[in-house]
Structure formats: structure tokens, C-alpha cells
GROMACS .gro file of C-alpha atoms in nm:
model
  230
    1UNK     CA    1  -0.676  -0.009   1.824
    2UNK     CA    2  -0.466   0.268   1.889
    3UNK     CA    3  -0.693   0.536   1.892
    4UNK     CA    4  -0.942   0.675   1.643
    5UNK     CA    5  -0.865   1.005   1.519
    6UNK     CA    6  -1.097   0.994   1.237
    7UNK     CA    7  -1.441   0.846   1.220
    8UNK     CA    8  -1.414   0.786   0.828
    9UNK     CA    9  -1.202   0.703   0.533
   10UNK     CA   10  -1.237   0.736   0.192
   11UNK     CA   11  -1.224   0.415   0.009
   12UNK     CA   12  -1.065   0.326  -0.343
   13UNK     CA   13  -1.167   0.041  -0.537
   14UNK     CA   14  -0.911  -0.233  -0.660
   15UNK     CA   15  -1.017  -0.420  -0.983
   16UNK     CA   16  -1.194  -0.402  -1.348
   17UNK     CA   17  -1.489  -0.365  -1.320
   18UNK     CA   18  -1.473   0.062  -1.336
   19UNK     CA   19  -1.828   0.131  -1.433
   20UNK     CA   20  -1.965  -0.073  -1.130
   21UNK     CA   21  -1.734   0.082  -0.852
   22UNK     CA   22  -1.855   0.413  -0.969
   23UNK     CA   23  -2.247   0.348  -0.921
   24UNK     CA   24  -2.172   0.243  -0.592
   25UNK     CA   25  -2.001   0.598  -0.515
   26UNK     CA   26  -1.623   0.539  -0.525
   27UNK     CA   27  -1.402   0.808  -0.578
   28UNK     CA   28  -1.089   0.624  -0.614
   29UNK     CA   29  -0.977   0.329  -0.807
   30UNK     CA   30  -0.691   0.152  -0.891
   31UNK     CA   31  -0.670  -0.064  -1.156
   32UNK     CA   32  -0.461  -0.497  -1.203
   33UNK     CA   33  -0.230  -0.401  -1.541
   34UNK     CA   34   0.054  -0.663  -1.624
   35UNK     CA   35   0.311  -0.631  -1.915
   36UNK     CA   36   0.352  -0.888  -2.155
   37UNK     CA   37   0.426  -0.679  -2.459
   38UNK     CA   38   0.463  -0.355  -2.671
   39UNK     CA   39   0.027  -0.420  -2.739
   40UNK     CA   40   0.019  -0.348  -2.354
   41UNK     CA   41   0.113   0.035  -2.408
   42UNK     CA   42  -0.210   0.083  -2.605
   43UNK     CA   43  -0.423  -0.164  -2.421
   44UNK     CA   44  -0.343   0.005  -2.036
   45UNK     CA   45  -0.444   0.307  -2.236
   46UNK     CA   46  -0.826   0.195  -2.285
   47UNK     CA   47  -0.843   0.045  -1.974
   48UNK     CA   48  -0.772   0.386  -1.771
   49UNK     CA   49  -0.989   0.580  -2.049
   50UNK     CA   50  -1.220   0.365  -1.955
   51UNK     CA   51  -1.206   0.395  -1.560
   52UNK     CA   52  -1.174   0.798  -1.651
   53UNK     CA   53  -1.492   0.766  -1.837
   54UNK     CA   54  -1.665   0.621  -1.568
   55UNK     CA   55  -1.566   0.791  -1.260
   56UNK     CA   56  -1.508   1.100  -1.388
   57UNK     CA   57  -1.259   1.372  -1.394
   58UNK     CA   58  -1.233   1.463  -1.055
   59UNK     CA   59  -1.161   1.072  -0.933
   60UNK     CA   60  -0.815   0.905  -0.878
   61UNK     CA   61  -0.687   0.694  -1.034
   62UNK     CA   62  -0.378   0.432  -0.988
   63UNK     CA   63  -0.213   0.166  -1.176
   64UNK     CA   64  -0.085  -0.164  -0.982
   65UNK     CA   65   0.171  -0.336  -1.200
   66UNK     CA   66   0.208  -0.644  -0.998
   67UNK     CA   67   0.644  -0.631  -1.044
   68UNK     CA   68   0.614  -0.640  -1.445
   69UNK     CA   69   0.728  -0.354  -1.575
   70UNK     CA   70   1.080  -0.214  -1.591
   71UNK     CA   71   1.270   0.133  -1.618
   72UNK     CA   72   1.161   0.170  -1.986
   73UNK     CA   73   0.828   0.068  -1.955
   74UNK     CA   74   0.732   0.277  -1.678
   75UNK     CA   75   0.903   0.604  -1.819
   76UNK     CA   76   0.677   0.532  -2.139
   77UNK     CA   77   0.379   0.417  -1.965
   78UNK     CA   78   0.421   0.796  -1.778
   79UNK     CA   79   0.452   0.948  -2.131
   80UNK     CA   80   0.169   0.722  -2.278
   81UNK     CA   81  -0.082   0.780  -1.971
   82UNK     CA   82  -0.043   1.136  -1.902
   83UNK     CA   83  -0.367   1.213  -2.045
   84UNK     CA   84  -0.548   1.051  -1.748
   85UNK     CA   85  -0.442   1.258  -1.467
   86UNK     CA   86  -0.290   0.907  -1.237
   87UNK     CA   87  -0.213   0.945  -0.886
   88UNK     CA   88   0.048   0.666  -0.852
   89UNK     CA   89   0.242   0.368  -1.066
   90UNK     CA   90   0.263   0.046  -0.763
   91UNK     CA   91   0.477  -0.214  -0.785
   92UNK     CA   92   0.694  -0.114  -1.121
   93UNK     CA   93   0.933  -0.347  -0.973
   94UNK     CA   94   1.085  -0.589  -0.757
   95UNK     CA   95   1.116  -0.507  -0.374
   96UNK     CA   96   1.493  -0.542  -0.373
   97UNK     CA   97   1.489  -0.292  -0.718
   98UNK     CA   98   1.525   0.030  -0.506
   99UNK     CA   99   1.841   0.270  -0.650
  100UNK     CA  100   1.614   0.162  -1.026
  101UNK     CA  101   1.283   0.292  -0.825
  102UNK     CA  102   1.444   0.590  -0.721
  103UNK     CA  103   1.629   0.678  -1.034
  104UNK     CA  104   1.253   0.651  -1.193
  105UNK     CA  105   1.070   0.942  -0.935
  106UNK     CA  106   1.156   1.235  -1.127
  107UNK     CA  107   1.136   1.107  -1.463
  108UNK     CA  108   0.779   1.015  -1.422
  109UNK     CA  109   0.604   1.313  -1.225
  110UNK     CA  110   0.365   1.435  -1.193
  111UNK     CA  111   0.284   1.003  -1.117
  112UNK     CA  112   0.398   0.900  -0.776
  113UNK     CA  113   0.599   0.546  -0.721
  114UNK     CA  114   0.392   0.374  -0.489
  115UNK     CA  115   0.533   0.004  -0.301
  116UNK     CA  116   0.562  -0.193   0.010
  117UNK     CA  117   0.360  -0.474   0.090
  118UNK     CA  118   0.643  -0.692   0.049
  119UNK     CA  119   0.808  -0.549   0.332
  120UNK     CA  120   0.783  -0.816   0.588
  121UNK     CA  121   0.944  -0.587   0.900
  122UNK     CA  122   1.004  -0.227   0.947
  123UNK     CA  123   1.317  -0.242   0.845
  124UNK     CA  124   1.251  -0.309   0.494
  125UNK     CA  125   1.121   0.031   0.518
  126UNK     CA  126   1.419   0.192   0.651
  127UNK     CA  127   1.597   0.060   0.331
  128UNK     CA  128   1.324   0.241   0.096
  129UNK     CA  129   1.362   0.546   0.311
  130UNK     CA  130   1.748   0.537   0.268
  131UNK     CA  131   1.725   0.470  -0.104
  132UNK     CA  132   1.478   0.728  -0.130
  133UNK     CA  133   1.294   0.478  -0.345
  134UNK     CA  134   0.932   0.541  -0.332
  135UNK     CA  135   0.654   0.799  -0.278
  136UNK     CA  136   0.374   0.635  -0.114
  137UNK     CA  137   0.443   0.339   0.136
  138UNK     CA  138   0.197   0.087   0.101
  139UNK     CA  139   0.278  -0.172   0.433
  140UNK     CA  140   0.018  -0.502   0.488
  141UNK     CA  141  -0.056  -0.512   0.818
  142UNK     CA  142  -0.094  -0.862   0.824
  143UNK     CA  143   0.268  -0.894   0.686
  144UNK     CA  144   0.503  -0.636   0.826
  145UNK     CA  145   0.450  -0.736   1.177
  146UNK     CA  146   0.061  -0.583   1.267
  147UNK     CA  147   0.003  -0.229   1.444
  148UNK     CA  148   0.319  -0.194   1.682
  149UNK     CA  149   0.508  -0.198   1.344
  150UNK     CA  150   0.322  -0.028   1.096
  151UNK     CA  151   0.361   0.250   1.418
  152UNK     CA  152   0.693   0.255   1.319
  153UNK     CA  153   0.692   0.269   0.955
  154UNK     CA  154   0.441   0.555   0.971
  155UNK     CA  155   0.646   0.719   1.169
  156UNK     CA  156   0.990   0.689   0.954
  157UNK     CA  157   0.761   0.793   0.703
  158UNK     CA  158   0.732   1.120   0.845
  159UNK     CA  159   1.062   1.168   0.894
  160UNK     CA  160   1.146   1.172   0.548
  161UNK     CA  161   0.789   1.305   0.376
  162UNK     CA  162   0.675   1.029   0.249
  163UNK     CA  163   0.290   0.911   0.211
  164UNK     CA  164   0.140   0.628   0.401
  165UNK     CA  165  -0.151   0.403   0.250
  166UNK     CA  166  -0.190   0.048   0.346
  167UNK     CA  167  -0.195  -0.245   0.128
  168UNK     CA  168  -0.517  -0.365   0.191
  169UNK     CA  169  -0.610  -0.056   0.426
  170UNK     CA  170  -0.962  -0.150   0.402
  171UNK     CA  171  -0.944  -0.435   0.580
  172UNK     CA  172  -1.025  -0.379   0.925
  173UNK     CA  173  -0.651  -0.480   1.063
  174UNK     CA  174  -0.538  -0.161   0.800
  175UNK     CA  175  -0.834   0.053   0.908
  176UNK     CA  176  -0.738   0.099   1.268
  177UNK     CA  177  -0.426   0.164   1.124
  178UNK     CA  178  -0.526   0.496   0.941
  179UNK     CA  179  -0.783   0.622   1.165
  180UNK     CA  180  -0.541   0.613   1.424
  181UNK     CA  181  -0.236   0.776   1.249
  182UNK     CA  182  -0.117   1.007   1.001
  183UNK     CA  183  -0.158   0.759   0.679
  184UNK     CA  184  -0.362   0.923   0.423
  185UNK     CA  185  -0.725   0.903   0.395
  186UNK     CA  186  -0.737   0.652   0.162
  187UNK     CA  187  -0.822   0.243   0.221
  188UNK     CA  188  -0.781   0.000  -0.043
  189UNK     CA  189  -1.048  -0.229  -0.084
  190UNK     CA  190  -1.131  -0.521  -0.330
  191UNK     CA  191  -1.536  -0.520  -0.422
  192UNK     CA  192  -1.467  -0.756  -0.650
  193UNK     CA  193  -1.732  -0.746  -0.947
  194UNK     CA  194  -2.080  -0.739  -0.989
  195UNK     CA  195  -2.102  -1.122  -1.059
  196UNK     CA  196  -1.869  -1.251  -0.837
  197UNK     CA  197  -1.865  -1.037  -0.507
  198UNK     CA  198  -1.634  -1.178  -0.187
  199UNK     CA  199  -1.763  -1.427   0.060
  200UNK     CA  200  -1.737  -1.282   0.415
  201UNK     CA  201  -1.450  -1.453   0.576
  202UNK     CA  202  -1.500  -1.152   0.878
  203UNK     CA  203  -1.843  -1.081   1.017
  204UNK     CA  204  -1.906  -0.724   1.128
  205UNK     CA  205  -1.656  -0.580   0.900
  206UNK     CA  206  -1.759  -0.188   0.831
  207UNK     CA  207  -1.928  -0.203   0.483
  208UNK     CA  208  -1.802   0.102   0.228
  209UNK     CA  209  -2.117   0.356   0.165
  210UNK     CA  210  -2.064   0.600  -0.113
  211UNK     CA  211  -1.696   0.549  -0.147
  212UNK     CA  212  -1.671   0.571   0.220
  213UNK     CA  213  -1.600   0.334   0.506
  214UNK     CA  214  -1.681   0.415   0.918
  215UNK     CA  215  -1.404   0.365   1.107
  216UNK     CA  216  -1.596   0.079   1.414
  217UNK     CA  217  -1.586   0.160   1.765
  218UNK     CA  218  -1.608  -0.151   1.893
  219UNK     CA  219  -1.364  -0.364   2.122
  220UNK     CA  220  -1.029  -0.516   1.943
  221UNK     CA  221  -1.029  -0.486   1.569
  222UNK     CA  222  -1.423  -0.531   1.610
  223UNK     CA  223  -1.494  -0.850   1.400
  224UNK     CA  224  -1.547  -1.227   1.436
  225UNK     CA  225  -1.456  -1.557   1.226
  226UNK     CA  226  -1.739  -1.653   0.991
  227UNK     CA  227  -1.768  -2.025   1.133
  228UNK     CA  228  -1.924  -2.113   0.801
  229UNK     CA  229  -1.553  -2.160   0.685
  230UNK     CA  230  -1.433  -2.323   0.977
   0.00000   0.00000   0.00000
């Protein structure tokens, strides 16, 4: 839908099992942190080491936060994490957080603020772009309205330079999304771990090979309902 102006995108990994999601050729991965206390400053640490270790030098790597941290926590998280080279912080905060969010870009680079999927129209998007809140824009297709808006909030996006990557871009109703715009070549996706891998809800969904997933030519979004869970 809407065109496909590139015939792959790099995948990233979402989850803990880093070791795993680099024998099956990821390049990116993001990593579930919450906050509960001061241990957490020390404990994030090993984690990322850990996914560092694993993936290597040259990887990305990003931190979702899932809302828990605050203006403190994330300047010293910065401070505390800079030996691991991440991409971006998502999530430090609440949606309706932005003038905090913004206040927090500069003292954190080189780390970008990431944040979005809780944006349930476009406009939610013109108040992060007014705010000058985040970084990366991270709309769910599923939530903001499907294509015609995530259209729109790539494009307001480029008005004001700021980076498009889907919540969830992986999923094929995200993927049509970034092959046919200017989002960055990056879809999240959630292997799960080796254990406990995802039931298909979607037949015909585009598997990821070596860290990379091909972008399906095929009518519509190109998949059909498993009727095993109907």
C-alpha cells in the first residue's frame, strides 16, 4: 500500500534474549528496562553490556523505558550508559510529559528521545512537533488512524527534521508504511525468545532473514487471518 520504494528493511529486535537475536543476524536491538530503584542504574548497565557483547560494536542499540523513568533518571541513565554507544532512550515519560521531554534532548546527546505510539491521531503529533519534544517518532499504525495518517505524520515529520520509525514497523500494517515513505530503514519486531517464539496470528507475513525483512508485493497488506484462532 502506497507504493514500494524499497524492497527491504533492516529489522531490530525487541526483547532479552540478546545473544539469540544476534545468531539469527540482527543488527539492531532494543532492549524492555523499567525503574523501580537506584539498583536499576547498575542493573540496565549489564543488561546493555550484555546486548553490546553479543551483537557487537558496530550494532544499535536502544532502551524502551515503558513511561518509568523521570528527568533525573534519564539524565543519569545518559551519564551511566554512555559507554555503550545507544541510539535512542523511548518512552522516558508520559505522552502528555512533552516541555519535560524536550527540556531532556540536549542534556542527554549524543542519545536520541524516541516516543509516539500513544498518539492515537495525527494531531498528537503536531503537539510533539510544536513542543519540540522528541527525536524519533515512533506512530502504531494500528493506533493513530492506519496509512492515510501515518502519511501525515511522516510528513510533519519532515517539516521539522525529525526521524520516523514505527512502533511495531515490522508488522506488515508498519512495513508498507516505510517502504513506501521516508521513515527510516528500521522495523521493530518482537522474535520473542528461543523457548517461547510467537504463534502466527497473520499467515504470509514476510519472515526477517539476517536482520532483514522483504518488503511483499502482493495485493493489500498481503496477509490472511490464521483461522486456527478464529
Amino acid at each position: 500500500l502506497g507504493g514500494r520504494d524499497r524492497e527491504q528493511i533492516r529489522a531490530y529486535a525487541t526483547g532479552t534474549d540478546s545473544q539469540w537475536y544476534a545468531e539469527l543476524g540482527f543488527t539492531a536491538h532494543k532492549l524492555p528496562v523499567r525503574w523501580q530503584d537506584e539498583r536499576d542504574y547498575d542493573a540496565t548497565a549489564q543488561l546493555v553490556a550484555q546486548a553490546r557483547s553479543a551483537l557487537g560494536s558496530d550494532a544499535q542499540l536502544m532502551v524502551d523505558c515503558y513511561m518509568s523513568w523521570d528527568a533525573d533518571v534519564t539524565r543519569q541513565m545518559a551519564a551511566h550508559l554512555a559507554p555503550y554507544n545507544l541510539y535512542w532512550f523511548e518512552d522516558v515519560a508520559t505522552p502528555d510529559q512533552l516541555a519535560a521531554q524536550a527540556a531532556l534532548r540536549a542534556d542527554i546527546r549524543p542519545v536520541l528521545l524516541a516516543g509516539g505510539e500513544h498518539e492515537f491521531t495525527h494531531f498528537g503529533f503536531r503537539e510533539i512537533a510544536q513542543a519540540n519534544a522528541l527525536d524519533i517518532w515512533q506512530p502504531d499504525i494500528t493506533w493513530c488512524g492506519g496509512i492515510t495518517a501515518g502519511l501525515r505524520i511522516v510528513d510533519l515529520a519532515q517539516q521539522v527534521g525529525a526521524q520516523v520509525i514505527p512502533h511495531r514497523g515490522g508488522e506488515v500494517w508498519g512495513l508498507h508504511l516505510i517502504a513506501a515513505t521516508e521513515c527510516v530503514d528500521l522495523a521493530e519486531v518482537l522474535p520473542g525468545t528461543r523457548a517461547a517464539q510467537p504463534d502466527p496470528l497473520w499467515l504470509n507475513e514476510p519472515p526477517v532473514v539476517d536482520g532483514v525483512i522483504i518488503v511483499p508485493d502482493t495485493p493489500g497488506f498481503g496477509v490472511v487471518l490464521n483461522e486456527d484462532y478464529v
